[in-house]
XYZ file of C-alpha atoms in Angstrom:
181
model
C -1.897 -9.515 2.621
C -3.816 -8.862 5.786
C -6.582 -6.367 5.200
C -9.021 -4.665 7.459
C -11.960 -3.718 5.277
C -13.381 -0.357 6.235
C -16.755 -0.550 7.981
C -18.693 1.735 5.682
C -22.148 0.670 6.854
C -22.437 3.670 9.209
C -21.642 6.250 6.522
C -24.256 8.180 4.595
C -24.804 7.362 0.916
C -23.405 10.792 -0.083
C -20.154 10.126 1.787
C -19.814 6.736 0.105
C -20.371 8.225 -3.351
C -17.736 10.880 -2.577
C -15.250 8.238 -1.367
C -15.895 6.112 -4.419
C -15.285 9.050 -6.768
C -12.192 10.304 -4.946
C -10.503 6.982 -4.229
C -11.770 4.826 -7.066
C -12.814 1.246 -7.645
C -10.489 -1.592 -8.554
C -10.374 -5.325 -8.976
C -9.582 -7.203 -5.774
C -6.211 -8.963 -6.002
C -5.283 -10.938 -2.880
C -1.870 -12.358 -2.106
C -1.518 -16.012 -3.033
C 0.490 -16.767 0.123
C 2.063 -14.697 2.916
C 5.622 -15.539 1.839
C 5.092 -14.534 -1.801
C 4.349 -11.240 -3.547
C 2.234 -12.857 -6.303
C -1.443 -11.956 -6.421
C -4.558 -13.553 -7.821
C -7.883 -12.041 -8.793
C -10.822 -12.848 -6.544
C -14.180 -13.977 -7.885
C -17.478 -13.032 -6.248
C -20.876 -14.702 -6.505
C -23.354 -12.133 -7.850
C -26.523 -14.214 -7.553
C -26.854 -14.346 -11.329
C -23.366 -15.701 -11.879
C -19.762 -14.938 -11.036
C -17.892 -11.654 -11.474
C -14.611 -10.145 -10.384
C -14.642 -8.938 -6.770
C -14.090 -5.211 -6.293
C -12.164 -3.018 -3.892
C -13.782 0.350 -3.238
C -12.626 3.580 -1.622
C -9.792 3.571 0.897
C -9.367 -0.204 0.582
C -8.779 0.213 -3.157
C -6.207 2.950 -2.528
C -4.348 0.801 0.013
C -4.312 -2.165 -2.351
C -2.979 0.025 -5.184
C -0.216 1.355 -2.930
C 0.686 -2.140 -1.705
C 0.930 -3.387 -5.303
C 2.927 -0.316 -6.311
C 5.454 -0.875 -3.513
C 6.205 -4.327 -4.957
C 6.310 -3.286 -8.608
C 9.605 -2.031 -9.985
C 9.037 1.262 -11.796
C 9.001 0.779 -15.557
C 7.984 -2.890 -15.479
C 4.211 -2.345 -15.848
C 3.614 -2.520 -19.610
C 0.429 -0.439 -19.330
C 1.900 2.363 -17.189
C 5.671 2.817 -17.325
C 5.557 5.520 -14.606
C 3.857 3.207 -12.084
C 5.969 1.507 -9.461
C 8.618 1.900 -6.825
C 12.255 2.985 -7.104
C 13.289 1.491 -3.751
C 15.310 -1.353 -5.209
C 18.049 0.994 -6.423
C 19.117 2.156 -2.934
C 19.057 -1.416 -1.631
C 21.366 -2.680 -4.358
C 23.480 0.412 -4.958
C 24.347 1.596 -1.457
C 27.050 -0.003 0.658
C 26.030 1.892 3.782
C 22.923 0.432 5.498
C 21.982 3.873 6.811
C 22.081 5.435 3.337
C 20.199 2.458 1.880
C 17.475 2.812 4.532
C 17.139 6.556 3.878
C 17.070 5.930 0.115
C 14.211 3.465 0.536
C 12.443 5.917 2.857
C 12.767 8.639 0.226
C 11.514 6.303 -2.522
C 8.434 5.373 -0.449
C 7.667 9.057 0.198
C 8.094 9.837 -3.517
C 5.812 6.952 -4.510
C 3.028 8.004 -2.126
C 3.368 11.668 -3.077
C 2.953 10.717 -6.757
C -0.540 9.339 -6.105
C -3.094 12.184 -6.266
C -5.395 10.278 -3.869
C -2.888 10.725 -1.003
C -3.292 14.083 0.736
C -0.338 13.811 3.104
C 2.015 11.356 4.745
C 1.520 11.303 8.508
C 4.349 8.931 9.485
C 6.934 6.930 7.570
C 9.270 4.441 9.231
C 11.841 2.179 7.591
C 13.494 -0.184 10.069
C 15.295 -3.495 10.134
C 12.964 -6.140 11.559
C 13.814 -7.606 14.962
C 14.284 -11.062 13.426
C 16.542 -10.001 10.537
C 18.814 -12.870 9.432
C 22.020 -10.872 10.007
C 23.348 -7.413 10.743
C 24.008 -6.859 7.012
C 20.525 -7.953 5.971
C 18.724 -5.974 3.275
C 15.298 -6.821 4.745
C 13.405 -3.730 5.852
C 10.042 -3.132 7.515
C 8.258 -0.203 5.907
C 5.364 1.326 7.836
C 3.644 4.336 6.348
C 0.591 6.133 7.691
C -1.141 8.643 5.454
C -4.310 10.644 4.960
C -6.308 10.235 1.757
C -7.986 13.133 -0.054
C -11.301 11.824 1.299
C -10.083 12.517 4.860
C -9.704 8.816 5.676
C -6.565 7.709 7.486
C -4.820 4.511 6.489
C -1.527 2.697 6.796
C 0.425 0.205 4.753
C 3.074 -2.021 6.338
C 5.340 -4.296 4.322
C 6.102 -6.787 7.097
C 9.712 -7.143 5.984
C 8.914 -8.058 2.355
C 11.317 -10.943 1.717
C 11.173 -12.211 5.300
C 8.111 -14.386 4.647
C 6.021 -12.341 7.078
C 2.528 -11.237 6.113
C 2.931 -8.531 3.504
C 0.900 -5.383 3.164
C -0.952 -5.278 6.447
C -3.535 -2.583 5.866
C -5.369 -0.622 8.527
C -7.937 2.051 7.817
C -9.704 4.569 10.023
C -11.493 7.889 9.927
C -8.708 10.230 11.028
C -4.928 10.131 11.327
C -3.679 9.332 14.789
C -0.437 10.488 16.340
C 2.368 8.301 17.603
C 4.177 5.290 16.183
C 2.868 3.075 13.410
C 1.186 -0.150 14.359
């Protein structure tokens, strides 16, 4: 997963505490390789030893959303309501247009279920330019949203099964108009 870590060095300590409380802290889990959805925990040197690396604020939210978009709902043994229902439209629909709209709806539902997401700014589900065939079930999902902290962010799947970099994450301070990047 390609990540752009938010430059939080110019923010006041109060803003950082607010972001941390609103958006949470999680364990950093990087992709093992660009063509795979498997993740591995990252270790960090603490000076007095080694500990698990952390994701904080908007970066944590984006990582949680990226993991959720690749987790089938009901398969997480610790939280049966966590995950994405987008596989059903891909396997159940014979019409590519209906399948694409079903995936789009599932992405919107997944983001709306996270209380840290204030609103979805833009959501695009398209076939990638280099799709293997016209009947391909590979889709690029690009979603831009605003977090409850006021931060803008986007998550892009990169075509999931295409072997492209998955979960490109971009963060900023305010949602911008126009097409997703």
